[in-house]
CSV table of C-alpha atoms and ligand atoms in Angstrom, one decimal:
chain,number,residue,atom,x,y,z
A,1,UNK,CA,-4.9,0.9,-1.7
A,2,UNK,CA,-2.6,4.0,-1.1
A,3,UNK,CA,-0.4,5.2,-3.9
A,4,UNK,CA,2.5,8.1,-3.7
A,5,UNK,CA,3.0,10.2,-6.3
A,6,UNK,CA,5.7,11.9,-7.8
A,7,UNK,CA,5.5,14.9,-9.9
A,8,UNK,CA,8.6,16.7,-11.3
A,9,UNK,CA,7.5,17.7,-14.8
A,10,UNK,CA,8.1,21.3,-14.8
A,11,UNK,CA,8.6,23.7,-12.1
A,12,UNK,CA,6.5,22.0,-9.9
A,13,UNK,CA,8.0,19.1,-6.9
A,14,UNK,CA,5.8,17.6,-5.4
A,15,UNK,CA,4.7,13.9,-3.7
A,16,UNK,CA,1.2,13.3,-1.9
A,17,UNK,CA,-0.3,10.3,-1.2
A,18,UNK,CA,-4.1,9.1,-2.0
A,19,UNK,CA,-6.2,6.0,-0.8
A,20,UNK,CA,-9.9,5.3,-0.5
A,21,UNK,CA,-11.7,5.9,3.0
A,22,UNK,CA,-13.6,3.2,4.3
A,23,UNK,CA,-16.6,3.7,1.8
A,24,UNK,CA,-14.5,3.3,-1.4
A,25,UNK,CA,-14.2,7.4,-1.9
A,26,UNK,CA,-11.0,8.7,-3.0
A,27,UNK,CA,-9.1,10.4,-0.1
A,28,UNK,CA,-5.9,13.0,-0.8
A,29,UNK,CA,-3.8,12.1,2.9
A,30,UNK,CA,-1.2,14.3,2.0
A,31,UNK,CA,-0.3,16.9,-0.9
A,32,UNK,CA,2.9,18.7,-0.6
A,33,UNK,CA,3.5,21.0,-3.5
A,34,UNK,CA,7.0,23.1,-3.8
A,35,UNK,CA,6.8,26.0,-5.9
A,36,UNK,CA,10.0,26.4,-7.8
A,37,UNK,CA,8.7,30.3,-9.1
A,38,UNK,CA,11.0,32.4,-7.2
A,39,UNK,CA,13.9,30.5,-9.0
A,40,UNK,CA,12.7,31.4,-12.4
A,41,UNK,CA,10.7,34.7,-12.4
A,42,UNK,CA,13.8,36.6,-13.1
A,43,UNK,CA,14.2,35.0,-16.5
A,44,UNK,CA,10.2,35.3,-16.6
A,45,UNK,CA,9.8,31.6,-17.8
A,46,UNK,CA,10.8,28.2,-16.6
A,47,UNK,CA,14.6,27.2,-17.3
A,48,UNK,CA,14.6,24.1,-18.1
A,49,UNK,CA,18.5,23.3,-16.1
A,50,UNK,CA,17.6,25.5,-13.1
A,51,UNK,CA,14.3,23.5,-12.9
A,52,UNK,CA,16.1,20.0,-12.7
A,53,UNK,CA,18.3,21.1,-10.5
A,54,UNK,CA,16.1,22.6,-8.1
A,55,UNK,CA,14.0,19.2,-8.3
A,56,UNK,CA,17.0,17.5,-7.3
A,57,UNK,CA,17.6,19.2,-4.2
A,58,UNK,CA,14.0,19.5,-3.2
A,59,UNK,CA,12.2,16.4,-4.2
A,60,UNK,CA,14.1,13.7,-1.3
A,61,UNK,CA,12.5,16.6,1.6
A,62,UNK,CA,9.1,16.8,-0.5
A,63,UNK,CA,8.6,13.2,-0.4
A,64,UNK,CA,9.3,13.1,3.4
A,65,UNK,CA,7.1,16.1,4.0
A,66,UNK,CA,4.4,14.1,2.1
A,67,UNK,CA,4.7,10.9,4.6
A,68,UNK,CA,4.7,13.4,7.7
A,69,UNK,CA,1.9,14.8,6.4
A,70,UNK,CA,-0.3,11.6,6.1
A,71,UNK,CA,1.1,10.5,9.4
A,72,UNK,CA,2.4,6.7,7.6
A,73,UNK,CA,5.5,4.8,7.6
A,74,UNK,CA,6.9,4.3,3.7
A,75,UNK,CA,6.6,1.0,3.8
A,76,UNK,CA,2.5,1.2,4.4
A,77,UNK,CA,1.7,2.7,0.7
A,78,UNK,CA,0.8,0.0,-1.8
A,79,UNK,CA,2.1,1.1,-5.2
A,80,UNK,CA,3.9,4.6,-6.3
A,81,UNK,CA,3.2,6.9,-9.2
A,82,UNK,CA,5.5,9.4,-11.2
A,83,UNK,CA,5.1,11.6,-14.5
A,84,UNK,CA,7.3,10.2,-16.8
A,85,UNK,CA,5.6,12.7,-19.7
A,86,UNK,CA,5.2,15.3,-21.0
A,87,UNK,CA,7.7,17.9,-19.6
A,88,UNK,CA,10.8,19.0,-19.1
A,89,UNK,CA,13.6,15.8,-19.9
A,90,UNK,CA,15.9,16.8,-16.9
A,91,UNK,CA,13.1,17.6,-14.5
A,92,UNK,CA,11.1,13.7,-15.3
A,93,UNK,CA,14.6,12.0,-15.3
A,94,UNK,CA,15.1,13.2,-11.5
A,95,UNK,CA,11.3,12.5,-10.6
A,96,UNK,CA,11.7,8.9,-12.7
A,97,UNK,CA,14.8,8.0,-11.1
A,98,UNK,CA,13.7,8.6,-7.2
A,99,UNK,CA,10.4,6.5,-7.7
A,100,UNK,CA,12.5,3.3,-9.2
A,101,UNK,CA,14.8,3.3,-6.5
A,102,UNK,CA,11.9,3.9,-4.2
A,103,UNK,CA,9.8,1.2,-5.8
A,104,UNK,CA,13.3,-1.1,-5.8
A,105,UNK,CA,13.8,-0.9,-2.6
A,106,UNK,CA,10.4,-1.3,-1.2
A,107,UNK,CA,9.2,-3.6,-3.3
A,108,UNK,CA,6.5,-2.4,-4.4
A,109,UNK,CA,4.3,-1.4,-7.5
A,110,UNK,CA,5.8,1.6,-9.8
A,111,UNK,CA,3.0,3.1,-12.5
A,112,UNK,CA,4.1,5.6,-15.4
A,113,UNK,CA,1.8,8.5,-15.2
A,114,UNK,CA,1.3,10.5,-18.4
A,115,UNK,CA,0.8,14.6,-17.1
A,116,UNK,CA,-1.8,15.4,-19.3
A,117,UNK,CA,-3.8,12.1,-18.2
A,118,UNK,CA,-3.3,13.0,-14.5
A,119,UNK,CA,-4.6,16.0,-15.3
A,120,UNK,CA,-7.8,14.6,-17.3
A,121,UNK,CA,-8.6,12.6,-14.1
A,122,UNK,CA,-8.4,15.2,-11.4
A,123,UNK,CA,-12.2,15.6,-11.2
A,124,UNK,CA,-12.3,12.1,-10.7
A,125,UNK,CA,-10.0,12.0,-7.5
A,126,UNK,CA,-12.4,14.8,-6.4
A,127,UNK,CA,-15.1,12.4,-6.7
A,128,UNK,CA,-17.5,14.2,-9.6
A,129,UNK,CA,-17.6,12.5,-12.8
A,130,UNK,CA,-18.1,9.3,-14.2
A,131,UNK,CA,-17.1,8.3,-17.6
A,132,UNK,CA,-17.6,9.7,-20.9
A,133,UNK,CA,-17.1,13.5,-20.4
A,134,UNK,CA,-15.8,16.3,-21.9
A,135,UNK,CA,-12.0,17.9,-20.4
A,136,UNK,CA,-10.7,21.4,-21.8
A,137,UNK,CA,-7.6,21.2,-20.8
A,138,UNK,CA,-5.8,24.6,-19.8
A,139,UNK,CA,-2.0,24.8,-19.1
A,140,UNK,CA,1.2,26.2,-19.6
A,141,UNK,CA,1.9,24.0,-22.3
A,142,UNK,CA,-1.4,22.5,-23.3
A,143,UNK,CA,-4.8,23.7,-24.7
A,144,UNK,CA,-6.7,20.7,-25.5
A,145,UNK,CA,-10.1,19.2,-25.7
A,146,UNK,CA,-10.7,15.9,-24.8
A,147,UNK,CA,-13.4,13.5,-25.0
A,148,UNK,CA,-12.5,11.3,-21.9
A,149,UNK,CA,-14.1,8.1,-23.1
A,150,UNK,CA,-13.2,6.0,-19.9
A,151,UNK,CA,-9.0,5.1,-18.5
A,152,UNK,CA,-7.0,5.4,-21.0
A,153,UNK,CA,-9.6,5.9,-23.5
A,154,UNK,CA,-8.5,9.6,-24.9
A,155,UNK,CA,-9.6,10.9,-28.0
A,156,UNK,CA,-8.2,14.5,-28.8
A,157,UNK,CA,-11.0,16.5,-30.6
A,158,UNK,CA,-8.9,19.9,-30.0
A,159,UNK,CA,-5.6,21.5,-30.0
A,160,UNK,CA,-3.5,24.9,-30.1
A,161,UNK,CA,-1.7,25.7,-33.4
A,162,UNK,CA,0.4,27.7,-31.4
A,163,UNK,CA,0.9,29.0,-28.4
A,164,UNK,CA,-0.9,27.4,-24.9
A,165,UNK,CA,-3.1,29.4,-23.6
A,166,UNK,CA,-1.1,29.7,-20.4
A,167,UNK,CA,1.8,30.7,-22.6
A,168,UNK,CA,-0.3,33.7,-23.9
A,169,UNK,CA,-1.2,34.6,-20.4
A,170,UNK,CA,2.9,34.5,-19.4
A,171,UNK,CA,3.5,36.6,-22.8
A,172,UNK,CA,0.8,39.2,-22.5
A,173,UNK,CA,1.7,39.7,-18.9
A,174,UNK,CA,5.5,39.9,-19.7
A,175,UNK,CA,4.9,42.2,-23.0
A,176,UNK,CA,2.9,44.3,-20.3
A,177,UNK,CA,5.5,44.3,-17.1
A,178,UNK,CA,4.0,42.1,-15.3
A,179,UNK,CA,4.5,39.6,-12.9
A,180,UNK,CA,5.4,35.9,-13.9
A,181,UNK,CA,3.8,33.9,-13.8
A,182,UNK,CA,1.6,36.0,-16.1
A,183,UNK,CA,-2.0,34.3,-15.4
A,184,UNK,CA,-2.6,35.7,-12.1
A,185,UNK,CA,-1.1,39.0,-12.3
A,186,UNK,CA,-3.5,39.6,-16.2
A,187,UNK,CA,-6.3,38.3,-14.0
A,188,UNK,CA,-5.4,40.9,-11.1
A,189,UNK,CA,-4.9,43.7,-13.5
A,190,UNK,CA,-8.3,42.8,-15.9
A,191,UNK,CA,-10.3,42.7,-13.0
A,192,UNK,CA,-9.7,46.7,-12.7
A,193,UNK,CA,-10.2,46.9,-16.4
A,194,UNK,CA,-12.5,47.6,-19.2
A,195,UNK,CA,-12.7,45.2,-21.4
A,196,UNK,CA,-14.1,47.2,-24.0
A,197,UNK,CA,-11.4,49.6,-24.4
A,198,UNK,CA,-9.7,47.1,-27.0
A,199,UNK,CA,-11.5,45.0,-29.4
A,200,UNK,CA,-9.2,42.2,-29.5
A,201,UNK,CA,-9.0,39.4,-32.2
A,202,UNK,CA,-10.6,36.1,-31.9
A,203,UNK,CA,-8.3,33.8,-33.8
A,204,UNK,CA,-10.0,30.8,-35.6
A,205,UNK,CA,-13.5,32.2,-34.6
A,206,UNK,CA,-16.1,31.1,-37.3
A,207,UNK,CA,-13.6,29.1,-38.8
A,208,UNK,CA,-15.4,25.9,-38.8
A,209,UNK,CA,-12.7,24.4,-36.0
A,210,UNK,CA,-12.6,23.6,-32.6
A,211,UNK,CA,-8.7,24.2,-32.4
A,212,UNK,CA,-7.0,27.2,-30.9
A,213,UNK,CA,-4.9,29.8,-31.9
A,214,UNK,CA,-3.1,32.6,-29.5
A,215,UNK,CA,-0.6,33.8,-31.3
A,216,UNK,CA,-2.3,36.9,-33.2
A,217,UNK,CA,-4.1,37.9,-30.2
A,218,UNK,CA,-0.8,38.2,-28.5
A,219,UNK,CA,0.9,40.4,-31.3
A,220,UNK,CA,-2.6,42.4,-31.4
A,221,UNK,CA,-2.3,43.1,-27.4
A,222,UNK,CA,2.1,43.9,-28.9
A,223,UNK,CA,1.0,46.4,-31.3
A,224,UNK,CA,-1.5,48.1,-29.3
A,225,UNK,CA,0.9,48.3,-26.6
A,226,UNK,CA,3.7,49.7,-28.7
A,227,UNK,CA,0.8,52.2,-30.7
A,228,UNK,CA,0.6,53.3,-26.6
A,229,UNK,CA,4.4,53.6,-26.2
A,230,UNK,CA,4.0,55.1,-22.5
A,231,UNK,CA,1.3,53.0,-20.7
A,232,UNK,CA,0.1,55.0,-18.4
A,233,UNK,CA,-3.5,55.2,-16.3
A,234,UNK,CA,-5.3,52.3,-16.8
A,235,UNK,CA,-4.1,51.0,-19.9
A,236,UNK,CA,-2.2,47.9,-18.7
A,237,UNK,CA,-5.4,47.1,-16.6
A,238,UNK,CA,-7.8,47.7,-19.5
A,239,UNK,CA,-5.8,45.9,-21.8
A,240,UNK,CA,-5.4,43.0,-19.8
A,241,UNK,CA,-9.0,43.1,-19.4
A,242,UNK,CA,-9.6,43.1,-23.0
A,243,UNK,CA,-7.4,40.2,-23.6
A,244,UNK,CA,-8.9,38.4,-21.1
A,245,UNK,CA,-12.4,39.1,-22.5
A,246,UNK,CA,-11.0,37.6,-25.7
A,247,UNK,CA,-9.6,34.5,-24.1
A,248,UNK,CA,-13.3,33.5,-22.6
A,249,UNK,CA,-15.0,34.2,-26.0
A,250,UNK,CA,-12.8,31.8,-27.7
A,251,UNK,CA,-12.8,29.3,-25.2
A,252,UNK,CA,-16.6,29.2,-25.0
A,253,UNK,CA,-16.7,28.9,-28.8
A,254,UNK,CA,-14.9,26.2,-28.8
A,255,UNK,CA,-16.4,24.7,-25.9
A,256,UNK,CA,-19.6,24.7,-27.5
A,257,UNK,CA,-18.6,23.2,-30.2
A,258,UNK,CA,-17.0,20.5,-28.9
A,259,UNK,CA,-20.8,20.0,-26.4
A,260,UNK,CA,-22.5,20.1,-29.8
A,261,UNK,CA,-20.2,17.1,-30.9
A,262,UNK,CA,-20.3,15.1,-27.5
A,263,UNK,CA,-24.3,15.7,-27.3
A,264,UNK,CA,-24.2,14.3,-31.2
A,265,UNK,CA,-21.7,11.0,-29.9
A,266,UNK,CA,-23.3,10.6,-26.5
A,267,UNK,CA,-27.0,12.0,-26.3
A,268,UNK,CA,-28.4,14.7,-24.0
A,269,UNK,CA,-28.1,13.5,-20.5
A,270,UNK,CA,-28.2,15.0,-17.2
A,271,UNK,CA,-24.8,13.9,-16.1
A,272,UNK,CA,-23.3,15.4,-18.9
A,273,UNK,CA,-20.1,17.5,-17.9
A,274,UNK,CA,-17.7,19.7,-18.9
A,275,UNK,CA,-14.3,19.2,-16.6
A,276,UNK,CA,-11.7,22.4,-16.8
A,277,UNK,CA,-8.1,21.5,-16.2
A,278,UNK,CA,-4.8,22.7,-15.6
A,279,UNK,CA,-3.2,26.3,-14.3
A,280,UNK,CA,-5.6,28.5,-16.5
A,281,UNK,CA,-8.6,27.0,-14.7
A,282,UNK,CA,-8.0,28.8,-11.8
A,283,UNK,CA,-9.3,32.0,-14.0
A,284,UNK,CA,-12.6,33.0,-12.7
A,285,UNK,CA,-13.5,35.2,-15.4
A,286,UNK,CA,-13.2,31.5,-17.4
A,287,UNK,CA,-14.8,29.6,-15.2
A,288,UNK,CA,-17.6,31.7,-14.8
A,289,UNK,CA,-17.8,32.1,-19.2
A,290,UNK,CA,-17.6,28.2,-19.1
A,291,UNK,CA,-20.4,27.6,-16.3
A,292,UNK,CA,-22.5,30.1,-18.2
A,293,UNK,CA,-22.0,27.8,-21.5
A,294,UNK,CA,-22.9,24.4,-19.2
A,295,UNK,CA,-25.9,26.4,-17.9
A,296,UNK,CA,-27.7,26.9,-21.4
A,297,UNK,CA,-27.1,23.4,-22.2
A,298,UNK,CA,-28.2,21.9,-18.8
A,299,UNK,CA,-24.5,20.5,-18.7
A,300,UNK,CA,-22.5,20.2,-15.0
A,301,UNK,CA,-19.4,21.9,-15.3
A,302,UNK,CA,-16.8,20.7,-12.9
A,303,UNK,CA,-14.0,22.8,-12.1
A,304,UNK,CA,-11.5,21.2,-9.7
A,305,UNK,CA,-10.3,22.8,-6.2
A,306,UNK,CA,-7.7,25.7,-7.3
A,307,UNK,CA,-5.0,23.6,-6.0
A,308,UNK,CA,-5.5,20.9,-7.7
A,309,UNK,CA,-6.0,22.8,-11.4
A,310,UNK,CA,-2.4,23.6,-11.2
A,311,UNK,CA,0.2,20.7,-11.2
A,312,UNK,CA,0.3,18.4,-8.1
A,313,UNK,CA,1.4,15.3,-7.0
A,314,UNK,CA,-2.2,14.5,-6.0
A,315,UNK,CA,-3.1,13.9,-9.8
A,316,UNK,CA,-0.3,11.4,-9.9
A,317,UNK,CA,-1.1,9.4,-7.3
A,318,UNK,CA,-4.8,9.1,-8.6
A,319,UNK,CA,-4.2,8.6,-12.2
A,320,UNK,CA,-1.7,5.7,-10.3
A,321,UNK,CA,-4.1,4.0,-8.7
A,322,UNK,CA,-7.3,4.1,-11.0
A,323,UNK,CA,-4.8,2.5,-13.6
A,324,UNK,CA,-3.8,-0.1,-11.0
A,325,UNK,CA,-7.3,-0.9,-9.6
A,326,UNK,CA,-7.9,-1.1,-13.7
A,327,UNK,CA,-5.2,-3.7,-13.5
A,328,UNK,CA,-3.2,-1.8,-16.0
A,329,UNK,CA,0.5,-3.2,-15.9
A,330,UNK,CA,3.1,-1.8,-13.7
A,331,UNK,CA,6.5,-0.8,-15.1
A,332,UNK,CA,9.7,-0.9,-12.7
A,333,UNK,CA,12.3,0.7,-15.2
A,334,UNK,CA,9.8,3.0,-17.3
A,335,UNK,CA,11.2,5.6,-20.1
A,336,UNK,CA,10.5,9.1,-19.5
A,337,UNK,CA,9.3,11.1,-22.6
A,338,UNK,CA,9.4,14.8,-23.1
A,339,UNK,CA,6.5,14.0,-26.2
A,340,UNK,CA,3.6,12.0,-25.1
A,341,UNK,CA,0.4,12.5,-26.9
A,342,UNK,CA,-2.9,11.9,-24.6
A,343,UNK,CA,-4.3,10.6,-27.8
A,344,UNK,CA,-1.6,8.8,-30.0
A,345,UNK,CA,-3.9,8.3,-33.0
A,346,UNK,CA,-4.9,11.9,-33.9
A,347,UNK,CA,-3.1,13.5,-37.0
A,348,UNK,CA,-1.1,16.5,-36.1
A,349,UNK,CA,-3.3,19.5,-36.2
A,350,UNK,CA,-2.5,21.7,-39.6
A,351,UNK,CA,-0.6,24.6,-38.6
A,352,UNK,CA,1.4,22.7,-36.0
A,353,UNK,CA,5.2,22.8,-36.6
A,354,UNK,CA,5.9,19.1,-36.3
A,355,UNK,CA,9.3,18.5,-34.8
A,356,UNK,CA,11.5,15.9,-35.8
A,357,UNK,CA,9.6,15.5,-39.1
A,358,UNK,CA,11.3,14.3,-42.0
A,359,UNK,CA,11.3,17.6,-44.9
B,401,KG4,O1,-1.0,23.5,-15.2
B,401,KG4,P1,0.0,24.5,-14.8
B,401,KG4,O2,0.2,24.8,-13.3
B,401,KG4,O3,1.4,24.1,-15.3
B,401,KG4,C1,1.6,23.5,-16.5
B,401,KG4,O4,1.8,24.3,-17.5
B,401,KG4,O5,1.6,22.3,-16.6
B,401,KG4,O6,-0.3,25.8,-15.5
B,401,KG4,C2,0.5,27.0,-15.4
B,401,KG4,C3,-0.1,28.1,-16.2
B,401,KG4,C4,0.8,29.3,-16.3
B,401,KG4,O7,0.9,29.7,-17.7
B,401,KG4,C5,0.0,30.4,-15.5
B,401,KG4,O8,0.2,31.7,-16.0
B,401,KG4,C6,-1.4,29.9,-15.7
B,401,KG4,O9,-1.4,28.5,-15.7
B,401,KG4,N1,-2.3,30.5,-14.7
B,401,KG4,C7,-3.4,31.3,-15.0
B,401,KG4,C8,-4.0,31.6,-13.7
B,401,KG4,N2,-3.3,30.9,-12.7
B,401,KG4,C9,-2.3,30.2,-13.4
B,401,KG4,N3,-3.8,31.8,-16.1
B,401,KG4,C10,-4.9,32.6,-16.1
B,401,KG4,N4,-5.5,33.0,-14.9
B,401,KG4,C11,-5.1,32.5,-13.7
B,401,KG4,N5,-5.7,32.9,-12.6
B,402,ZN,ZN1,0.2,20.6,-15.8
């Protein structure tokens, strides 16, 4: 089977298209990404209007690229795939309406493919997990952990209160003059650092919880800058090194925690593994803290290929076609939704500003 996928959920187009070889392995023929960054960096965040627009004029030559790239006729893929949540409204309504007409008029196949799922199931595509495991998911807009019971079996041990940890990344780095987006150009910076300059807070540490919290150490890193005034010498890179330093401590906290929980559910095995996901797994500093963690339990810790931590059409087309092999049903005319929980049982966690509540 060969799916396309679509992905238009943020600032992100992009289409690829995956199969199986001849052995049954997932294969990635194509994966055509286009960056929309340079749009938005001036505003130093992603504008929601500029982003649909610049999906609408990109995504017709992505999806091409993607079929020159694999070297097949549009007619010869089996099913297609497109995020229809979470994201951006505008940005999911162009990548939703292109793969119904597409579907339409081929006649074929059209899966809804929730982001964060996509996401979840990336290690998968690369071929190292099998059902349960453990997914920290890392992203612009989502810090999550995730006990990935099997497809579509999600249960959400783990949120952020606040902000993503991306987002704190794209703030410090902002607060600091740096580059957007933020996580590379912190990384770049702390890795001239010294992360003991700055004792930094760790939000929620010893608290008893396994969800996240960034706002404080972002208005810690504020203050200290400001207390600075004129950053000078190697402050920016040693504070960026401090906050980074913060970051990993957290996440292995919670990390642990939630191993301690899945070792309780699922037993000590071998196979056991800890999957990192999204944008902010590209960190090394965080991969290395997390592979550390997975050592001293005799866990695996996966870490997709950098490309495929950040978004990509790749995920879409996987997530597609595991839920199709799965004989999940297809959807010709699905709703996109700007809020789509991976797990739609879990209370909101306290702290969380629900919107749309009634007072
Ligand atoms: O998953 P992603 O590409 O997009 C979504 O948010 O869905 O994640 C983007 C986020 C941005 O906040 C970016 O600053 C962060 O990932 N990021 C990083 C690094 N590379 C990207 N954060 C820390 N270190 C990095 N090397
Ligand atoms: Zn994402």
């Amino acid at each position: 089977m060969r799916v396309l996928g679509i992905e238009t959920s943020c600032d992100e187009t992009a289409a690829s298209i995956v199969g199986r070889d001849g052995d049954g392995a997932p294969m990635i023929l194509s994966d055509v990404i286009w960056s929309q960054i340079g749009e938005h960096a001036a505003f130093g965040g992603v504008v929601p209007e500029i982003a649909a627009r610049a999906h609408l004029s990109a995504l017709d030559r992505v999806i091409v690229a993607a079929f020159a790239d694999a070297d097949i006729d549009l007619r010869s893929v089996d099913a297609l795939a497109v995020t229809t949540g979470p994201g951006l409204a505008g940005g999911l309504l162009v990548g939703a309406m292109m793969a119904k007409a597409l579907a339409m008029s081929l006649g074929k196949p059209l899966m809804p493919v929730n982001h964060l799922e996509a996401h979840a199931l990336t290690a998968r595509l690369t071929g190292e997990v099998d059902y349960p495991y453990l997914n920290l998911l890392v992203s612009g807009g989502h810090t999550q952990i995730i006990c990935v019971k099997g497809l579509g079996r999600y249960e959400r041990w783990a949120t952020t209160i606040d902000d993503a940890l991306g987002e704190a990344f794209d703030k410090t780095a902002k607060l600091l003059g740096l580059a957007f987006p933020g996580g590379p150009a912190v990384e770049a910076a702390a890795a001239e650092g010294d992360p003991q300059r700055f004792r930094f807070p760790r939000p929620l540490k010893g608290r008893g919880t396994m969800n996240f919290s960034f706002s404080g150490l972002k208005t810690a890193v504020r203050i200290e800058a400001e207390r600075l005034a004129i950053l000078r010498g190697s402050d920016v890179a040693d504070i960026c090194a401090g906050f980074q330093q913060a970051v990993c401590e957290i996440m292995v906290d919670r990390a642990d925690q939630a191993m301690r929980r899945f070792e309780a559910q699922y037993g000590r095995a071998s196979n056991n593994a800890l999957v990192a996901a999204g944008g902010v797994a590209a960190n090394s500093q965080l991969r290395n803290s997390l592979k550390e963690l997975c050592q001293r339990y005799d866990w695996r810790f996966v870490a997709p290929p950098l490309r495929l931590c950040g978004d990509n059409a790749a995920m879409i087309a996987w997530a597609g076609l595991e839920r199709l092999e799965a004989g999940f049903a297809s959807d010709s005319n699905p709703p996109v939704r700007s809020r789509w929980p991976l797990d739609e049982h879990v209370e909101p966690a306290f702290g969380h500003g629900k919107r749309g509540a009634k007072a």
